mmCIF file of C-alpha atoms in Angstrom:
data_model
loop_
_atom_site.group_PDB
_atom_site.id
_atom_site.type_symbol
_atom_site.label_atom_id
_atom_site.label_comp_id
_atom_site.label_asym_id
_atom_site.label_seq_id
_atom_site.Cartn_x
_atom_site.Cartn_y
_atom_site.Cartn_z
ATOM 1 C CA UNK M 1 136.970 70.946 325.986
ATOM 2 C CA UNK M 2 139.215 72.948 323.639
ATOM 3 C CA UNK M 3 138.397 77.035 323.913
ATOM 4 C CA UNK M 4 138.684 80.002 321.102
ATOM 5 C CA UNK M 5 139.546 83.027 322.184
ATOM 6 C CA UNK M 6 138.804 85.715 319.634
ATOM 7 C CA UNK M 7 140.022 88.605 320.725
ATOM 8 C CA UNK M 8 142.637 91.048 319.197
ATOM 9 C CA UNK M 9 146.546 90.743 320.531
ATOM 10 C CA UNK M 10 147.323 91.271 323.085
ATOM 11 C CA UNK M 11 144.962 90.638 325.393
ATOM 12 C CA UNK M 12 144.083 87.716 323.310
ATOM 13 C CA UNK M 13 147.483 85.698 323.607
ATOM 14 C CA UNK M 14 147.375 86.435 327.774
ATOM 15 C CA UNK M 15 143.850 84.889 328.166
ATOM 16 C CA UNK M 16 144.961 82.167 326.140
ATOM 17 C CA UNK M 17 148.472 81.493 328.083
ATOM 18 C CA UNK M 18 146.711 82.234 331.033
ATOM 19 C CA UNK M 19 143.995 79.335 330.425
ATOM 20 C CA UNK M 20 147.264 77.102 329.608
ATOM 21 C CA UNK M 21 149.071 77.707 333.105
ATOM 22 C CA UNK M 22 145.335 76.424 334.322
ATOM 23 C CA UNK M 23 145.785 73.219 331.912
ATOM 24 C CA UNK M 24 143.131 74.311 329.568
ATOM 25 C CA UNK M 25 143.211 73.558 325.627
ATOM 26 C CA UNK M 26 143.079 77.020 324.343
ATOM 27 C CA UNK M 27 143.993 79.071 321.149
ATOM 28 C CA UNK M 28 144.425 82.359 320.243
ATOM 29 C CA UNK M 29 142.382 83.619 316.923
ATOM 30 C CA UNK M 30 141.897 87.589 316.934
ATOM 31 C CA UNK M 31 138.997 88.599 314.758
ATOM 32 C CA UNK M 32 140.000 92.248 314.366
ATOM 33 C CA UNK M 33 143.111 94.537 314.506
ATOM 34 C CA UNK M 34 143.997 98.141 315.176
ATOM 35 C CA UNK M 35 145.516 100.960 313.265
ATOM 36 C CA UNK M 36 146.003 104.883 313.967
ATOM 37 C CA UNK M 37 142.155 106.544 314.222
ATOM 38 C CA UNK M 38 141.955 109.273 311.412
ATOM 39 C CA UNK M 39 141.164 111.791 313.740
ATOM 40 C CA UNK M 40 144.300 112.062 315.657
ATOM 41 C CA UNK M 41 146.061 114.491 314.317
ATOM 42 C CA UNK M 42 143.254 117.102 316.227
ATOM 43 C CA UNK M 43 143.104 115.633 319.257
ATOM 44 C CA UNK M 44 145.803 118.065 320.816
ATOM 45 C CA UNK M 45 143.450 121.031 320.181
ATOM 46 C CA UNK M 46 140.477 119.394 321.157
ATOM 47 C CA UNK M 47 141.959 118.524 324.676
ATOM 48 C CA UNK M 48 143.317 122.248 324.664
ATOM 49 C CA UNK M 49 139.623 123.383 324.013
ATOM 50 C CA UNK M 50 138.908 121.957 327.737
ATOM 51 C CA UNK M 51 138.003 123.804 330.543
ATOM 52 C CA UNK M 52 137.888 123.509 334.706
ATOM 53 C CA UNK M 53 134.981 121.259 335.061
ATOM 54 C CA UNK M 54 134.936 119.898 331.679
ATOM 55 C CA UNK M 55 134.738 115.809 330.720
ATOM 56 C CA UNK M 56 136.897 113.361 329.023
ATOM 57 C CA UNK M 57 135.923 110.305 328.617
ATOM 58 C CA UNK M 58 137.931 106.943 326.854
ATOM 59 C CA UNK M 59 135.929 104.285 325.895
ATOM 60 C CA UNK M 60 138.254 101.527 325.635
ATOM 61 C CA UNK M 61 142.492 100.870 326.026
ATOM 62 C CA UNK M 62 142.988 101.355 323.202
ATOM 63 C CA UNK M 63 141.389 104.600 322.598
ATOM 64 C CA UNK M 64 144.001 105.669 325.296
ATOM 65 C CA UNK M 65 147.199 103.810 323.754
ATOM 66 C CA UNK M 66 146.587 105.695 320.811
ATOM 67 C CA UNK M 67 145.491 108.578 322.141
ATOM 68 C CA UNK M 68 148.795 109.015 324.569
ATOM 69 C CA UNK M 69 151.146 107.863 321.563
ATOM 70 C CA UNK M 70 150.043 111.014 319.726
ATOM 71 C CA UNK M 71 150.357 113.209 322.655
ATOM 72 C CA UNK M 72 153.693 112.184 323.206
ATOM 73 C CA UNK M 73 155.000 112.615 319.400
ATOM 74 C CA UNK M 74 153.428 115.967 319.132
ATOM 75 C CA UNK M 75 155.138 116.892 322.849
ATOM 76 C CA UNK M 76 151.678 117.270 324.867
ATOM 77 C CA UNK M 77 150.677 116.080 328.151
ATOM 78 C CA UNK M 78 147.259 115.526 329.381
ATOM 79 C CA UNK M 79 145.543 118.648 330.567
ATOM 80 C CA UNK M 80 144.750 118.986 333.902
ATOM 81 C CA UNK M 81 141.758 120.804 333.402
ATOM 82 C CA UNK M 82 138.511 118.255 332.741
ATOM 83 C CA UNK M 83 137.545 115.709 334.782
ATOM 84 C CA UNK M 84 138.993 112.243 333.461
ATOM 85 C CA UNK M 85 136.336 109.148 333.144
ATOM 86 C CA UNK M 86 136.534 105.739 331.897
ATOM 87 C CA UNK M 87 133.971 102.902 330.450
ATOM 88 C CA UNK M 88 135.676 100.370 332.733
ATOM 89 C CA UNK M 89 138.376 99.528 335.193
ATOM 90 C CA UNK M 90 140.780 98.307 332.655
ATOM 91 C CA UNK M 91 140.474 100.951 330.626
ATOM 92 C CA UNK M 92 140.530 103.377 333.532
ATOM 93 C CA UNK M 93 143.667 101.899 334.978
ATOM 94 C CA UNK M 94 145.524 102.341 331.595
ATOM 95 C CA UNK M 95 144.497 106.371 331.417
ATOM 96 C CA UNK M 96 145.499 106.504 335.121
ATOM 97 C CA UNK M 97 148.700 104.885 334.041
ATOM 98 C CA UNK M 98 149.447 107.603 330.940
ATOM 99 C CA UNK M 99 147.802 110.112 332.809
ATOM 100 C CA UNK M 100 148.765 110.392 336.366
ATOM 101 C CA UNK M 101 145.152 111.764 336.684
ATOM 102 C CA UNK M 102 141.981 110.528 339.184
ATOM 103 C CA UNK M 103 139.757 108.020 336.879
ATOM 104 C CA UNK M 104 136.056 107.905 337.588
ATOM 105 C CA UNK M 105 134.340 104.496 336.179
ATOM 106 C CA UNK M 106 131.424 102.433 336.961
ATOM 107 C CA UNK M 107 132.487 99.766 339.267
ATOM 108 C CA UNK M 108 129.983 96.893 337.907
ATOM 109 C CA UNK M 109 129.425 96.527 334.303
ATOM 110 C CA UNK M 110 131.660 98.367 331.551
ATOM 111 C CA UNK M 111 128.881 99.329 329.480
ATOM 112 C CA UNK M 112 127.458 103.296 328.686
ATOM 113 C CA UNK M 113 124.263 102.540 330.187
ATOM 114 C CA UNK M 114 126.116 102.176 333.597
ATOM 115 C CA UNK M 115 128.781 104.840 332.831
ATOM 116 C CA UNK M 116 125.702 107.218 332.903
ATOM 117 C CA UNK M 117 124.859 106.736 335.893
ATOM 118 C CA UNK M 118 127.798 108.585 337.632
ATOM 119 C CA UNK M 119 126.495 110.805 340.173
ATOM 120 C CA UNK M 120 129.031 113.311 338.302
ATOM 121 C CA UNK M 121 127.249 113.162 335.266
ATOM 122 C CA UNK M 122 123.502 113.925 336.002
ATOM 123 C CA UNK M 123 124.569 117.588 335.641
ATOM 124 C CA UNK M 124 125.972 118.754 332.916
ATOM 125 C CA UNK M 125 124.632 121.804 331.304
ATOM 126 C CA UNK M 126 127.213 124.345 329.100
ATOM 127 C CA UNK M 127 130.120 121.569 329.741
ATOM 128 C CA UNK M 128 132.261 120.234 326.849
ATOM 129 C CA UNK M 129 132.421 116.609 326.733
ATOM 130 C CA UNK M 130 135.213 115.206 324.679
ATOM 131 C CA UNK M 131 134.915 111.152 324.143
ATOM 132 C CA UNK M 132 138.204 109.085 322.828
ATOM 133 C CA UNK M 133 136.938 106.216 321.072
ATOM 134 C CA UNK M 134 137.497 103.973 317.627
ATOM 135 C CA UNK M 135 135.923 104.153 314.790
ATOM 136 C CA UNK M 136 132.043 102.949 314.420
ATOM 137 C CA UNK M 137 130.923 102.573 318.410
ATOM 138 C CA UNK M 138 127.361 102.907 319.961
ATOM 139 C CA UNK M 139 126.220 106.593 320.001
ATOM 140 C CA UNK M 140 124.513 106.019 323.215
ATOM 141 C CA UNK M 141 127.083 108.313 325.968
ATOM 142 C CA UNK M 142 126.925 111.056 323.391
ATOM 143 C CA UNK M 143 123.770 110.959 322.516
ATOM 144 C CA UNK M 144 122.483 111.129 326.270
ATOM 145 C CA UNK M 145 125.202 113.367 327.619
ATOM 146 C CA UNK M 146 124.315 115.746 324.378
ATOM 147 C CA UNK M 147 120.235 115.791 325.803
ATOM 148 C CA UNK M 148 121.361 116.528 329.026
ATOM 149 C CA UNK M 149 123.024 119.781 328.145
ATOM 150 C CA UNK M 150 126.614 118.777 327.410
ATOM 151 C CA UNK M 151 128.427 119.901 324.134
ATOM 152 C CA UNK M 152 129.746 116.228 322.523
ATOM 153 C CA UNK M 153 132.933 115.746 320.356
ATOM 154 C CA UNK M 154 133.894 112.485 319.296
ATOM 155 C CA UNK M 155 137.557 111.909 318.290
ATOM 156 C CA UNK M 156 138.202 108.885 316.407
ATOM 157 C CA UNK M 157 141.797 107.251 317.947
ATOM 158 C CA UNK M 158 142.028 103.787 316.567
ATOM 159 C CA UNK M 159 140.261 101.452 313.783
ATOM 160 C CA UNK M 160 139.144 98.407 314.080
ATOM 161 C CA UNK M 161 139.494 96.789 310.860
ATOM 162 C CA UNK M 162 138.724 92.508 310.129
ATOM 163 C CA UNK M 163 141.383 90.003 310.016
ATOM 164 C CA UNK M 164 140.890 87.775 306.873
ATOM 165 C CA UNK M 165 141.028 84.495 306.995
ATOM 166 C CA UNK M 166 140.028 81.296 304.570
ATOM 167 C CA UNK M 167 136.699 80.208 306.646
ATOM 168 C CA UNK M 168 136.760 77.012 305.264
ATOM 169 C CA UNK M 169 140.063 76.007 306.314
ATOM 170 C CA UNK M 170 139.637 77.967 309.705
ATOM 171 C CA UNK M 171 136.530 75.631 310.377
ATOM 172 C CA UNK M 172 138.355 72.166 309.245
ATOM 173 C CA UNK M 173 141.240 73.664 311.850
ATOM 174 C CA UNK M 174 139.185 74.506 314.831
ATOM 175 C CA UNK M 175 136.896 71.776 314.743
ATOM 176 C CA UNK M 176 139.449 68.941 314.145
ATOM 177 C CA UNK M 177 141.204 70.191 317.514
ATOM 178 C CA UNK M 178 137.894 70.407 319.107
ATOM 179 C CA UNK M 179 136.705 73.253 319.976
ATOM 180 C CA UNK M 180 133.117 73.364 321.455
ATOM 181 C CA UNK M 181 133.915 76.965 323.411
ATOM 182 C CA UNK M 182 134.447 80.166 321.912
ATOM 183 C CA UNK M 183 135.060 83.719 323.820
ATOM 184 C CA UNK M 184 133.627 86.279 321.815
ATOM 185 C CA UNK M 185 133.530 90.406 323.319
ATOM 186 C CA UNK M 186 132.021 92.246 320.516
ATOM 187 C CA UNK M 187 129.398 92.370 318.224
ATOM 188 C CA UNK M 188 131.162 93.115 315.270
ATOM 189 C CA UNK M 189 133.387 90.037 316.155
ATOM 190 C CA UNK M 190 130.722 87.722 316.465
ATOM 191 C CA UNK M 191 129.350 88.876 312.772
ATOM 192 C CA UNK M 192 132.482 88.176 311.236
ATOM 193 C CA UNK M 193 133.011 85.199 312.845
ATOM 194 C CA UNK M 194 129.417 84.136 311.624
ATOM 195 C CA UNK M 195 129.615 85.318 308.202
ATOM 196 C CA UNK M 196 133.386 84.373 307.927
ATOM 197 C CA UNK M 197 132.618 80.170 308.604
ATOM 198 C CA UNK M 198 130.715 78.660 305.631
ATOM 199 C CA UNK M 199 127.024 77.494 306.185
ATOM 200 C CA UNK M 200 127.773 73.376 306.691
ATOM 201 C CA UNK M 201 130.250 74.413 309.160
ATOM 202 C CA UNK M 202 128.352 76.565 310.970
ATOM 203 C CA UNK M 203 125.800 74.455 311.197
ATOM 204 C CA UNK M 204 127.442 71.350 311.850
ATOM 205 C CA UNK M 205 130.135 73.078 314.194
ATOM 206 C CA UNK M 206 130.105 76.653 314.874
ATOM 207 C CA UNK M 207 126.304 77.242 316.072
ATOM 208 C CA UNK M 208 127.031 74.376 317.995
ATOM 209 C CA UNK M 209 129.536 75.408 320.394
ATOM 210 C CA UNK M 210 129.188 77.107 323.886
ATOM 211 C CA UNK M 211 129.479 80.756 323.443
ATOM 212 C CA UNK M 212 130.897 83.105 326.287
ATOM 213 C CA UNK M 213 129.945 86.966 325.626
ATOM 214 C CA UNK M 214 130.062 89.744 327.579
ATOM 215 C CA UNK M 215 126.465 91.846 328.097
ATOM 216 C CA UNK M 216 123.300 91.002 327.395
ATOM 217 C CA UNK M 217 123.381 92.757 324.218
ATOM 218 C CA UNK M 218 125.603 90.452 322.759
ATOM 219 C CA UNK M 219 123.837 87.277 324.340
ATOM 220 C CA UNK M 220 120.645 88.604 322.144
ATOM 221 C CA UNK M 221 122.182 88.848 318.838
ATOM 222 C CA UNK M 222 123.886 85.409 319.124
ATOM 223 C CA UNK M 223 120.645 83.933 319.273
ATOM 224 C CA UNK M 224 119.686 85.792 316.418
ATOM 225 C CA UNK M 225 122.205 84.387 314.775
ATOM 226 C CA UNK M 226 120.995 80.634 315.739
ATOM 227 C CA UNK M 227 123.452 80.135 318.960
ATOM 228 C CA UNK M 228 121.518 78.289 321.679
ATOM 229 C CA UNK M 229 124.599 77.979 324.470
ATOM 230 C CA UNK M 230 125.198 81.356 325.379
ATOM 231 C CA UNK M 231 126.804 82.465 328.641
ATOM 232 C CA UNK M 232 127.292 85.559 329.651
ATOM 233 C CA UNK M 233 130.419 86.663 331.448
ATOM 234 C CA UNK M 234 130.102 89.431 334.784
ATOM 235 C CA UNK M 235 132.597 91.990 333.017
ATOM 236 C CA UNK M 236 134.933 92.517 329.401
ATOM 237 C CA UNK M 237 138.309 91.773 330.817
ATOM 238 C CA UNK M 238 140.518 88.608 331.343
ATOM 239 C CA UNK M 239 140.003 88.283 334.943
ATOM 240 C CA UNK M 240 135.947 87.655 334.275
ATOM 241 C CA UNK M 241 136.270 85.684 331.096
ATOM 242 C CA UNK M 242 138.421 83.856 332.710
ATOM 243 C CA UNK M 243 136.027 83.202 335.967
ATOM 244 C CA UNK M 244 133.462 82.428 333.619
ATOM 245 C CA UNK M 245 135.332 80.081 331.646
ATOM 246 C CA UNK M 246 136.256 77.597 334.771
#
């Protein structure tokens, strides 16, 4: 069993060196890359705009790599004012890490349905609620935490943008060092990767390899797509793909 991993560097290349040290077959091929969110440049005054009581949320790492790479080149700090959450642990750790601040998350899945849940959230009438995020992104925590009283802003840190590659010769690659698994942890990965592969392949190789993903969400729209092997991993970071994977 030979396994693609396609996520983005870094965390990519460690999954895949990590699988090695286990004596797996396993390659890196990232699907996506990042580059500077266009709405930087006003995220110092929107974190200055928050009050005692306040919410800031980051929805992935690198919403807060980003985010604290700005800070630091215009000479801010993170205010001490709102209260700091996170979609998941990894992300939460890295804001605690830049931060110094206490991190609330959801301790199960890293998903906004779950984020919601927070005790901390259920009220929040007349609070600001400023969310660090990339480009694109489900509307869903602003959406609900706007209904439930809360006054949204989005700030756009990072893009994702697709890696091009010639699908054809991708295909020949991957399936001539046999890959049957592939580790995919988005949705707009798993269209790329889809539309990127030309039709014999896919059908002949790509639709039918195992497929890890990471919610339920996901699982569905592979099988829209015409995967049959889907599993789905307990969480988005290393640690679970990687439990899922042995």
């Amino acid at each position: 069993m030979s396994i693609l991993v396609t996520r983005p560097s870094p965390a990519g290349e460690q999954l895949v060196s990590r699988l090695r040290t286990l004596g797996q077959v396993a390659w890196s091929f990232p699907l996506i890359e990042f580059s500077p969110g266009r709405e930087l440049p006003l995220l110092a005054g929107h974190l200055a705009a928050l009050q005692e009581g306040d919410m800031l949320f980051a929805l992935s790492q690198h919403a807060v790599e980003f985010a604290h790479a700005r800070l630091q080149q215009d000479g801010q700090r993170w205010p001490d004012a709102p209260r700091y959450f996170a979609i998941g642990r990894t992300t939460a750790l890295a804001l605690h890490t830049e931060s110094g601040k206490d991190i609330r998350y959801p301790l199960d899945r890293e998903i906004s349905e779950v984020l919601l849940q927070l005790p901390e959230l259920q009220t929040v009438v007349g609070k600001r609620a400023l969310i660090l995020r990339g480009n694109g992104g489900r509307e869903l925590l602003g959406d609900t935490l706007r209904e439930r009283g809360a006054e949204v802003t989005f700030c756009e840190c990072y893009q994702r943008c697709n890696k091009y590659y010639d699908g054809a010769e991708e295909a020949m690659r991957w399936q001539s060092r046999g890959v049957t698994t592939l580790v995919v942890t988005s949705g707009e990965m798993l269209q790329h990767l889809w539309s990127l592969i030309p039709q014999w392949y896919r059908e002949n190789w790509l639709l039918r390899c195992r497929l890890l993903v990471v919610s339920e969400r996901l699982a569905n729209l592979a099988r829209e797509l015409g995967w049959q092997d889907i599993r789905i991993a307990d969480n988005a970071d290393n640690d679970a793909l990687l439990r899922a994977l042995q």
